[in-house]
Coordinates of N, CA, C and O in Angstrom, one line a residue:
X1 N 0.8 -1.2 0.0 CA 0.0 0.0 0.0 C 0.9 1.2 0.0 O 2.1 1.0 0.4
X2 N 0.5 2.5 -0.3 CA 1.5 3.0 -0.9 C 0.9 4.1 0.7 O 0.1 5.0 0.7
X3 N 1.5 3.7 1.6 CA 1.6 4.3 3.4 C 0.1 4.2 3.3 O -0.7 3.6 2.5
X4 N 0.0 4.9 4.5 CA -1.0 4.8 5.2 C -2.8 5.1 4.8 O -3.8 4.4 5.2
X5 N -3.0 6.1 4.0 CA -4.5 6.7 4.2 C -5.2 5.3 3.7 O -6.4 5.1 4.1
X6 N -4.6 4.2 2.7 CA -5.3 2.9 2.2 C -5.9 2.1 3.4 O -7.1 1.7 3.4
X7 N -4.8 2.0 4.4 CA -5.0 1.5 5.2 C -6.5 1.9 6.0 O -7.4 1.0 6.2
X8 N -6.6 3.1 6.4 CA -7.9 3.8 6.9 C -9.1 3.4 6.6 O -10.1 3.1 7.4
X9 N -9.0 3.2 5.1 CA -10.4 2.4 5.3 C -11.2 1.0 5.6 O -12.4 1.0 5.4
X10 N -10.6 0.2 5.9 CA -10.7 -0.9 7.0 C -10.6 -0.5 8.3 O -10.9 -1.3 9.3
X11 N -9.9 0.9 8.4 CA -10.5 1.0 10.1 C -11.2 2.1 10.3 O -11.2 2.4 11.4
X12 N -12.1 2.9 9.4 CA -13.7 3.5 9.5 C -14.2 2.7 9.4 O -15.2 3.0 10.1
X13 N -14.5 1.1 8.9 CA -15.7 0.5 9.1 C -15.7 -0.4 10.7 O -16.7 -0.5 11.4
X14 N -14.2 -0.8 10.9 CA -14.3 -1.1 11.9 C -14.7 -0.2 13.1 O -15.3 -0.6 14.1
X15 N -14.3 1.3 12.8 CA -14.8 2.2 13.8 C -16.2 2.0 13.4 O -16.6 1.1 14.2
X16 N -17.1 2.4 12.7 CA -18.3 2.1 12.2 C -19.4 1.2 13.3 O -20.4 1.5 14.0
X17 N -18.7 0.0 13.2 CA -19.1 -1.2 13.8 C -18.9 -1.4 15.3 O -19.6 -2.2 15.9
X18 N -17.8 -0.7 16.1 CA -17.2 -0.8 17.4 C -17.9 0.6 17.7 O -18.7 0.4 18.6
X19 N -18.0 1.7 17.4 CA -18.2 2.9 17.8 C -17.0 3.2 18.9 O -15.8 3.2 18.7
X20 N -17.9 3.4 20.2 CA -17.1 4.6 21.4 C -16.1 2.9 21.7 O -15.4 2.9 22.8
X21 N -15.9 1.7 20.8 CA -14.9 0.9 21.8 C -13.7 0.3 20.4 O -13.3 -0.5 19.6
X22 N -13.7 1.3 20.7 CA -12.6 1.7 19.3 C -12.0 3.0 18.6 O -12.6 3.7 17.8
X23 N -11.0 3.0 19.0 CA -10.2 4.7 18.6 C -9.4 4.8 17.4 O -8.3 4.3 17.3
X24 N -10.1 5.6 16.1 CA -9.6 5.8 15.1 C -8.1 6.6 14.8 O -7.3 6.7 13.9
X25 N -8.3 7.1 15.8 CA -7.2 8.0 16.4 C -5.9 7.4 16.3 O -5.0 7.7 15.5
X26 N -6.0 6.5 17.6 CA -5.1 5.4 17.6 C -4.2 4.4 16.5 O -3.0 4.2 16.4
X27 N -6.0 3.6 15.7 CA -5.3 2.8 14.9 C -3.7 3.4 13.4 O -2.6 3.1 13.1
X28 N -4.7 4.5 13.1 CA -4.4 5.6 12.4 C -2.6 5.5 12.9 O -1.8 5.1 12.2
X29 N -2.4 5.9 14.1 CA -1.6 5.8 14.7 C -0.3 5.1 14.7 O 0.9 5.4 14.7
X30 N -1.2 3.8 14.8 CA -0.6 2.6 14.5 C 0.2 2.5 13.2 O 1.4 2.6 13.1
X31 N -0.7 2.5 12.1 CA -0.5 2.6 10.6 C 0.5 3.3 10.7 O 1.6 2.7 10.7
X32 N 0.6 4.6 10.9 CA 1.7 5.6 10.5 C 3.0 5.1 11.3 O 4.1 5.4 10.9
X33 N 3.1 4.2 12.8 CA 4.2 3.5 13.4 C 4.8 2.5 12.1 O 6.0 2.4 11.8
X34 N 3.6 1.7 11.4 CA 4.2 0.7 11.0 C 5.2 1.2 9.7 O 6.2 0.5 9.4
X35 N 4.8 2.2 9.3 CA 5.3 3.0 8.0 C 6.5 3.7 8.4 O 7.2 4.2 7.5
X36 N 6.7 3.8 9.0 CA 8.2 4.2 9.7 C 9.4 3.6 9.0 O 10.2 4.3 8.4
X37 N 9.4 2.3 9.0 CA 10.8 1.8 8.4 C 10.4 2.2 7.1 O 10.9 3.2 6.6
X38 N 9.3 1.3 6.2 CA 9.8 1.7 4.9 C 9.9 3.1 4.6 O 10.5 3.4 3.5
X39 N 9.4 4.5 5.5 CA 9.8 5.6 5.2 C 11.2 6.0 5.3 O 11.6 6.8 4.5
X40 N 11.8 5.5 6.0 CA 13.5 5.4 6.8 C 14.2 4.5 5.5 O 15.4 4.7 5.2
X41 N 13.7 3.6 4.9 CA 14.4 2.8 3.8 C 14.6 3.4 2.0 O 15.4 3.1 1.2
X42 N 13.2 4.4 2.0 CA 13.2 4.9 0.9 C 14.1 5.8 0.9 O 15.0 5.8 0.1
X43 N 13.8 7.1 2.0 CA 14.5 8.0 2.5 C 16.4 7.9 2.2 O 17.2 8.5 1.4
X44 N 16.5 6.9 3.0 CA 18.1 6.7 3.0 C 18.2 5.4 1.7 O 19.1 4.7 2.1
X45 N 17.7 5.0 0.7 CA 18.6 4.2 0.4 C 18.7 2.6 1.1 O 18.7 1.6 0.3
X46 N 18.8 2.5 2.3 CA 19.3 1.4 2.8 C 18.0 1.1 3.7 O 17.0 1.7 4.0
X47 N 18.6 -0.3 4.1 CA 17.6 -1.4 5.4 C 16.5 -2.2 4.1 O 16.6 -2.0 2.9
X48 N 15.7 -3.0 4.6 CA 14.6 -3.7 3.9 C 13.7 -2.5 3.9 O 13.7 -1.6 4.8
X49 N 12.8 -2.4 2.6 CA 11.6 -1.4 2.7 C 10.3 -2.1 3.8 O 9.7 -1.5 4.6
X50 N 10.0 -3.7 3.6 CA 9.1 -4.1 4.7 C 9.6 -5.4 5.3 O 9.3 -6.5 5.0
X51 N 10.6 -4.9 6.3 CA 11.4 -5.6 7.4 C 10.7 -6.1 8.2 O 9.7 -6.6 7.8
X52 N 11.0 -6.3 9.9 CA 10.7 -6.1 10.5 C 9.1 -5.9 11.4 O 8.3 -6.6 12.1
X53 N 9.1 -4.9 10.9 CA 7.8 -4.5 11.5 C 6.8 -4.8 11.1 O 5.7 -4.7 11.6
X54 N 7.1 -5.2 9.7 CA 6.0 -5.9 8.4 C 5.7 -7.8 8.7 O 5.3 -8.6 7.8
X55 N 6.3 -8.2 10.4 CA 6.1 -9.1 10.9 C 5.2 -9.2 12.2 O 5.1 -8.3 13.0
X56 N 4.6 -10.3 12.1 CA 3.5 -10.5 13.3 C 4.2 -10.1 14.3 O 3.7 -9.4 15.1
X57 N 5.8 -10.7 14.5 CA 6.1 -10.2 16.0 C 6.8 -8.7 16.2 O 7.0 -8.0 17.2
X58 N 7.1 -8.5 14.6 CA 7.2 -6.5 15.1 C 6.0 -5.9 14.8 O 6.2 -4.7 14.6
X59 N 4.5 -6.4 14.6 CA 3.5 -5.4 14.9 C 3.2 -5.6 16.0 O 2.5 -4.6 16.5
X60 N 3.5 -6.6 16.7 CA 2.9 -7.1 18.0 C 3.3 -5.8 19.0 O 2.5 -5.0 19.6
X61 N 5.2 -5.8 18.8 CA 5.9 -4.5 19.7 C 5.1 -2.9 18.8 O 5.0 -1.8 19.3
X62 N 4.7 -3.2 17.5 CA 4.5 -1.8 17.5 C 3.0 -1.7 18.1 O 2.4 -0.6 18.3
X63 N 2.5 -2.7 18.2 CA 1.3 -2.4 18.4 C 1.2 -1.7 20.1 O 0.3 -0.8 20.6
X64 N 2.0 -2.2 20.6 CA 1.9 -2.1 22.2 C 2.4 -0.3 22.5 O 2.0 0.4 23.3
X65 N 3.9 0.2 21.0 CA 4.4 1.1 21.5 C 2.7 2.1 20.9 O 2.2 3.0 21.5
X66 N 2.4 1.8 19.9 CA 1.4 2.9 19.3 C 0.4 2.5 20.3 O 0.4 3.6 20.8
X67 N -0.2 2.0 20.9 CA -1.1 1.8 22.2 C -0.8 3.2 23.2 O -1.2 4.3 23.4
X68 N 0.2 2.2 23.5 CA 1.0 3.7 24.9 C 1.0 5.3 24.7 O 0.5 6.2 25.5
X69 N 1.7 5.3 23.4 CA 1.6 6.5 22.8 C 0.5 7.2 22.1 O 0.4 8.4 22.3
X70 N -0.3 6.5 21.2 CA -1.5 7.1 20.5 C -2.8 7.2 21.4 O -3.9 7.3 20.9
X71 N -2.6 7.0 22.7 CA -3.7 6.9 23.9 C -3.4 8.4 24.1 O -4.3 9.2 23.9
X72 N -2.3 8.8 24.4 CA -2.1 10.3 25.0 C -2.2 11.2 23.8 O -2.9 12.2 23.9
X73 N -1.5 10.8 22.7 CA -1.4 11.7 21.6 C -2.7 12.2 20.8 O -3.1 13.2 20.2
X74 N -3.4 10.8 21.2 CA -5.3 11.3 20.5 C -5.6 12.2 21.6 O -6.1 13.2 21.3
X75 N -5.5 11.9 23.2 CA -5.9 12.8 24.0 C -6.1 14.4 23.7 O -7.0 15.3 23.6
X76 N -4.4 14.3 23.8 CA -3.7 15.9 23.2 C -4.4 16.7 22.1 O -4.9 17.8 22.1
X77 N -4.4 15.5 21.0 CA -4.7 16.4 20.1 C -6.2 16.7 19.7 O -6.3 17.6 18.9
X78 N -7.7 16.1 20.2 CA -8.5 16.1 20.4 C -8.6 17.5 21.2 O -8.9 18.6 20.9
X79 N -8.2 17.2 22.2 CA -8.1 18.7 23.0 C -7.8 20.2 22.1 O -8.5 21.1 22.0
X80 N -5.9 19.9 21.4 CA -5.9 20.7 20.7 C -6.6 21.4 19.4 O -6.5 22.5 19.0
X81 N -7.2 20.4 18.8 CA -8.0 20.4 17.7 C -9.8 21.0 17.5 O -10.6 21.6 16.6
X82 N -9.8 20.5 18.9 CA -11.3 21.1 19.2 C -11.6 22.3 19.9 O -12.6 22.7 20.3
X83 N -10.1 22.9 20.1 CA -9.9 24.2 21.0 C -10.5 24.3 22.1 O -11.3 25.1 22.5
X84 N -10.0 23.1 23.0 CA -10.5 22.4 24.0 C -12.1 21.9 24.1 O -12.3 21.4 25.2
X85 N -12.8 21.9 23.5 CA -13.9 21.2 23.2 C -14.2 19.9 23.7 O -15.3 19.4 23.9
X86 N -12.9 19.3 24.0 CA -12.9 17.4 24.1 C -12.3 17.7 25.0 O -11.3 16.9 24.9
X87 N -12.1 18.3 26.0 CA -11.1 18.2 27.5 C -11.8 17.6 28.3 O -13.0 17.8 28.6
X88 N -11.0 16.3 28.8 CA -11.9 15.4 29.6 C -11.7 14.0 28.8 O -12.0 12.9 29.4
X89 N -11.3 14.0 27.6 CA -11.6 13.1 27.0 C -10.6 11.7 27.6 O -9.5 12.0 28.1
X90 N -11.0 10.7 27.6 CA -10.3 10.0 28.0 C -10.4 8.4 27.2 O -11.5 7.9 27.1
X91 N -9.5 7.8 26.8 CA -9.1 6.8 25.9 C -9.3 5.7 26.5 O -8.1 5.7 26.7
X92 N -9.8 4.5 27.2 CA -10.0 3.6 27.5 C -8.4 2.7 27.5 O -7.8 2.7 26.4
X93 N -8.0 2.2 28.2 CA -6.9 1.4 27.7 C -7.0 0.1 26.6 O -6.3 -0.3 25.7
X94 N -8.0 0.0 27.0 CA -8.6 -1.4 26.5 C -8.8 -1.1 24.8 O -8.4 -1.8 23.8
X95 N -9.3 0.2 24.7 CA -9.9 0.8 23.7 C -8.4 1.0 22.5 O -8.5 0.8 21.3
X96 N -7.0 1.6 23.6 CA -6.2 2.1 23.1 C -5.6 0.6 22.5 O -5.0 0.5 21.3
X97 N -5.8 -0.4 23.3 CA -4.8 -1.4 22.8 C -5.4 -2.3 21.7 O -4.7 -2.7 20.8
X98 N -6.9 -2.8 21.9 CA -7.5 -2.7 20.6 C -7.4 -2.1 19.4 O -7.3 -2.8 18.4
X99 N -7.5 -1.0 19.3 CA -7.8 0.0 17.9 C -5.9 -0.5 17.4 O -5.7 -0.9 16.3
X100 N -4.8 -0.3 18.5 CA -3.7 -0.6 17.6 C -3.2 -1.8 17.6 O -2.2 -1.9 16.9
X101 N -3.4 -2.7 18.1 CA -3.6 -5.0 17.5 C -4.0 -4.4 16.4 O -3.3 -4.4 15.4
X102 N -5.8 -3.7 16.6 CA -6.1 -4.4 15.2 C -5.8 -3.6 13.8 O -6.1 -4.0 12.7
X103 N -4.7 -2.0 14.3 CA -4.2 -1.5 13.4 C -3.0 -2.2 13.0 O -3.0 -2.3 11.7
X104 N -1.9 -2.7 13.7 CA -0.8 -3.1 13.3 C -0.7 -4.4 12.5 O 0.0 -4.6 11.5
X105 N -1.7 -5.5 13.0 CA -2.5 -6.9 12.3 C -2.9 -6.9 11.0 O -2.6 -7.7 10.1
X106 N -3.7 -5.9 10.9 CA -4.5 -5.4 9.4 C -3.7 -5.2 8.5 O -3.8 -5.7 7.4
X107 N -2.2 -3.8 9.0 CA -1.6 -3.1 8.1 C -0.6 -4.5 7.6 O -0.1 -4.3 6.5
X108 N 0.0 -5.9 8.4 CA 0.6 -7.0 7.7 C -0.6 -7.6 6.9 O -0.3 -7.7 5.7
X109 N -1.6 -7.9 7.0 CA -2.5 -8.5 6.3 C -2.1 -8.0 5.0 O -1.2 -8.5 4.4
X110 N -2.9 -7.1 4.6 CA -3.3 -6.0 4.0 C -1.1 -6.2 2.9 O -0.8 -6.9 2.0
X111 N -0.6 -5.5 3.6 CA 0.3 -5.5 2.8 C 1.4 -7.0 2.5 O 2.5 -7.0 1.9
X112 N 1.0 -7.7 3.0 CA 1.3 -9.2 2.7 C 0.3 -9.7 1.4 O 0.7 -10.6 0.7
X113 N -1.1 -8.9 1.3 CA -0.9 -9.7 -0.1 C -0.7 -8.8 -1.5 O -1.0 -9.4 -2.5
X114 N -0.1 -7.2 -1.5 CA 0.3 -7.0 -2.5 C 2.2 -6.8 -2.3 O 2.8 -5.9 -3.0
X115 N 2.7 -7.5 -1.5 CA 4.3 -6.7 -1.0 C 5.4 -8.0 -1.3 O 5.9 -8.5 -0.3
X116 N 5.7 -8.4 -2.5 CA 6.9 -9.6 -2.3 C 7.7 -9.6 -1.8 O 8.6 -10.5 -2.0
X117 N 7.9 -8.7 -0.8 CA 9.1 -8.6 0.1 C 8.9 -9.1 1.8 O 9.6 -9.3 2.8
X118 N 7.6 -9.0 1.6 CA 7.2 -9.2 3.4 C 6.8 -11.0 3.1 O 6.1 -11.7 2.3
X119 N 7.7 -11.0 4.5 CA 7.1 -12.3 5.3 C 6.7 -12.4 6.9 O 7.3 -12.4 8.0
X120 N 5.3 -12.4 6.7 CA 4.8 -11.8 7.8 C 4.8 -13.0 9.3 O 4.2 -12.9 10.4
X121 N 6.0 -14.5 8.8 CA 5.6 -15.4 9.9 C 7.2 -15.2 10.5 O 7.6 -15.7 11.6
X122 N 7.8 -14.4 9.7 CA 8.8 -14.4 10.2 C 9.3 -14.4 11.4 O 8.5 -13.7 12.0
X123 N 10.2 -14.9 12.1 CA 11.5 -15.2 11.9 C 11.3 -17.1 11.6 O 12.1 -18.0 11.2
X124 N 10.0 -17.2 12.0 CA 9.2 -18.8 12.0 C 9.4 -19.4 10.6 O 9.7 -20.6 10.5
X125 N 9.2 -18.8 9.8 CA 8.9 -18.9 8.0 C 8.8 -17.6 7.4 O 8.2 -16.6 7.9
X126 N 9.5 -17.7 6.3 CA 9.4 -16.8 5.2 C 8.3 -17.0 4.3 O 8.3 -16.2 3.4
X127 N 7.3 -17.7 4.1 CA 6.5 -18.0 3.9 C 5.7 -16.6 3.6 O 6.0 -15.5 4.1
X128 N 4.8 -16.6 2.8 CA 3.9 -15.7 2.3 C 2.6 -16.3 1.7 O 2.7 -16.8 0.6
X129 N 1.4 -16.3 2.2 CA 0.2 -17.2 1.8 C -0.6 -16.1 1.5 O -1.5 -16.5 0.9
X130 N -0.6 -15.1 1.6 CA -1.6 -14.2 1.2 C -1.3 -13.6 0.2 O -2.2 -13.0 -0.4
X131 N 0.1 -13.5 -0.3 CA 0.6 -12.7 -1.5 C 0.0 -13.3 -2.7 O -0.1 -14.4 -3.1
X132 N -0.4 -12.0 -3.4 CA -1.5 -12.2 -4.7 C -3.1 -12.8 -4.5 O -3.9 -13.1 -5.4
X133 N -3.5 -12.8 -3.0 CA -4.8 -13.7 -2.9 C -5.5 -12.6 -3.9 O -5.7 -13.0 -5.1
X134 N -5.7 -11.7 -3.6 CA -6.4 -11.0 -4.5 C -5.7 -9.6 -5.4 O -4.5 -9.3 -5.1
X135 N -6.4 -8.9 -6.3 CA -5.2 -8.7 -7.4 C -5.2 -7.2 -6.1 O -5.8 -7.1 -5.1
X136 N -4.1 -6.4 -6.9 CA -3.6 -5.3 -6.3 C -5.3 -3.9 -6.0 O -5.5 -3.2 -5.0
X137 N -6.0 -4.0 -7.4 CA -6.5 -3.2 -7.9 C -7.5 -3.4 -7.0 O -8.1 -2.5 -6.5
X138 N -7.8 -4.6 -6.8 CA -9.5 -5.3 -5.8 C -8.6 -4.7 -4.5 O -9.1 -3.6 -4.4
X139 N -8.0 -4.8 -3.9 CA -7.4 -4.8 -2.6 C -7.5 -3.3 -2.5 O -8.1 -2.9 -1.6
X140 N -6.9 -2.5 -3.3 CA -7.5 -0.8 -3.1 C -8.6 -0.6 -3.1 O -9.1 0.2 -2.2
X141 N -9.5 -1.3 -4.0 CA -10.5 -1.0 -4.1 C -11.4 -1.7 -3.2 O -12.6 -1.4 -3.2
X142 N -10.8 -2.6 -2.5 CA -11.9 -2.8 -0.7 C -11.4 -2.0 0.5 O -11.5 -2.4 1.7
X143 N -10.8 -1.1 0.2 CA -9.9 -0.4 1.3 C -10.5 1.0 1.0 O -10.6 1.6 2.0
X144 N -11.1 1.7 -0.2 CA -11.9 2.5 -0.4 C -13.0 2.7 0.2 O -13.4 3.5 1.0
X145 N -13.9 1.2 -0.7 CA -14.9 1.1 -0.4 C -15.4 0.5 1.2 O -16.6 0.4 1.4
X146 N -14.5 0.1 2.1 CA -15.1 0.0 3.2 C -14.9 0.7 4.0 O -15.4 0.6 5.1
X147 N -14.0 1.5 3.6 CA -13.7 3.3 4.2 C -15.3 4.0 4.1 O -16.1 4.1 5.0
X148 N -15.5 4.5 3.0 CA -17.1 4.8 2.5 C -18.2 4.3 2.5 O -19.1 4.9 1.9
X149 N -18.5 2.9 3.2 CA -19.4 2.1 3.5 C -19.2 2.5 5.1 O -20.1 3.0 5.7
X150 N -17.8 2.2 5.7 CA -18.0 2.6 7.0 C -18.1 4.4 7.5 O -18.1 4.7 8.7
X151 N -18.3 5.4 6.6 CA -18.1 6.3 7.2 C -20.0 6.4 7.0 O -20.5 7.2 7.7
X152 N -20.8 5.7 6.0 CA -22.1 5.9 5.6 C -22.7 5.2 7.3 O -23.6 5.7 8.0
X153 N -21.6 3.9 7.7 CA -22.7 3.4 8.3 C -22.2 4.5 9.9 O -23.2 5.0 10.4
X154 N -20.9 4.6 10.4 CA -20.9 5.3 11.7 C -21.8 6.1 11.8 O -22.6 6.1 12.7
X155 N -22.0 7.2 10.1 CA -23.0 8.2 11.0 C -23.9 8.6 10.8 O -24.3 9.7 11.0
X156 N -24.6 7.3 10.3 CA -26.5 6.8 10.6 C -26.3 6.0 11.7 O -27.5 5.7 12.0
X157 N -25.6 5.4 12.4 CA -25.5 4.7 13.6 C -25.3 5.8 14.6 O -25.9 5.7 15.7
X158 N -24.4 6.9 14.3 CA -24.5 8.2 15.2 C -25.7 8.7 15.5 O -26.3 9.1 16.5
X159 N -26.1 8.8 14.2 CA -27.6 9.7 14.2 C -28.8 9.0 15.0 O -29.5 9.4 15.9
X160 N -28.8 7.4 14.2 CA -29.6 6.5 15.4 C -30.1 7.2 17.1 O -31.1 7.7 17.7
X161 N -28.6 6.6 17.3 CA -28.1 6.7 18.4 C -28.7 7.8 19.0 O -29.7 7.7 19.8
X162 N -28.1 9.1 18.5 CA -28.7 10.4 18.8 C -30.6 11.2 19.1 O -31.3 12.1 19.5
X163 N -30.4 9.8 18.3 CA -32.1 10.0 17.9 C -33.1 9.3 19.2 O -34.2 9.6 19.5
X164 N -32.5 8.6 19.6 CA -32.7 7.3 20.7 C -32.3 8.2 22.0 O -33.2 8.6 22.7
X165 N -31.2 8.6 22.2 CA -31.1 9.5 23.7 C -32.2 10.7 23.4 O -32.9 11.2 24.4
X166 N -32.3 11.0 22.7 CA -33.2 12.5 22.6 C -34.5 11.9 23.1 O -34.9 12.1 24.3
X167 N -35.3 11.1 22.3 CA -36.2 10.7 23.0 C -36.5 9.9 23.9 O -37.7 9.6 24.2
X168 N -35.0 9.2 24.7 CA -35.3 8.5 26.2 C -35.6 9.8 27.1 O -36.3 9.8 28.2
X169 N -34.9 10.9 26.4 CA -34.7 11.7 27.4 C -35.7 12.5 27.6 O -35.8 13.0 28.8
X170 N -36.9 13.0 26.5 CA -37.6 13.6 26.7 C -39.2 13.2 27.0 O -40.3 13.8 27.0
X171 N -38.7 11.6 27.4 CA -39.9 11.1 27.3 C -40.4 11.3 28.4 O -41.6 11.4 28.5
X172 N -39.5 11.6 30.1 CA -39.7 11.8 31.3 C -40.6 13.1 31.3 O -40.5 14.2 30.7
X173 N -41.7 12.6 32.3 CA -42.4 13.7 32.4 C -42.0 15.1 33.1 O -41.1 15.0 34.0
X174 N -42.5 16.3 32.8 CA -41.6 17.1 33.0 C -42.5 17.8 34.3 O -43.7 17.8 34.3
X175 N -41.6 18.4 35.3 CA -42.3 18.8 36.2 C -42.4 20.5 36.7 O -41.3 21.1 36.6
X176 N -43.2 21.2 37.0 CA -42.7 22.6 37.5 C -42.7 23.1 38.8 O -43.4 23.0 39.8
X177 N -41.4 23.8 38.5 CA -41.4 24.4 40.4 C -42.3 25.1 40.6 O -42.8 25.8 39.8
X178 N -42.6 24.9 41.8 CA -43.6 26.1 42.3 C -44.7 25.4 43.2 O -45.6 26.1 43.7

């Protein structure tokens, strides 16, 4: 995948589908951790473009470091972004460490089956079983379209939602002082 934003859309539908137990923020996060080396490989020339981290057991560590870190950094920047708007906000651990598993997991999936260079069982096997499952062109084009399927369904599930508190809320009968 050519970095990250492909990646995103398998995690708007997942956000979609998880809502408030799941941070887009985060996974997001993740992705752009995993993208680090090949950005460091093209940059300089040297190292593998998908080494390391393009393996189950270096998404595993990146997943844990983008956890730690994209917990505070969505904090921050929700805060800063909303010109304090979101102060208060607070990231679930559970939430943090899900959204980046299932960011760091996806982004080897995902680029194990268009990348001849990754072996994602490594150091166990070099093996590659996903490579070519599906052509390059279908694999963009379900990373679009479940980006845009998930962003239709979050926010008619928002709106639901919204629609549902409004009238739990207004259904209590109302009383007056006096």
């Amino acid at each position: 995948m050519p970095f990250t934003p492909f990646h995103m859309g398998p995690g708007i539908l997942v956000k979609a589908l998880l809502q408030g137990s799941f941070s887009l923020m985060v996974f997001g996060w993740a992705q752009i951790v995993m993208d680090l080396q090949p950005l460091v490989a093209i940059l300089t020339g040297e190292g593998q473009l998908h080494g390391f981290t393009h393996t189950y057991v270096g998404s595993t560590l990146i997943a844990v470091v983008s956890a730690v870190t994209g917990k505070y950094l969505s904090q921050w920047a929700l805060v800063i972004f909303t010109n304090g708007a979101q102060r208060g906000i607070n990231i679930r651990w559970r939430v943090a460490f899900l959204s980046a598993f299932i960011g760091s997991y996806s982004h080897v999936v995902l680029d194990s089956i268009m990348h001849t260079d990754i072996e994602p069982l490594s150091p166990f096997s070099q093996s590659n079983e996903l490579l070519g499952f599906i052509s390059v062109g279908a694999l963009h084009k379900f990373c679009i379209y479940s980006g845009l399927v998930g962003a239709v369904l979050y926010f008619a599930v928002s709106r639901l939602l919204a629609r549902h508190n409004n009238a739990f809320n207004t259904d209590a009968p109302k009383r007056r002082a006096g």
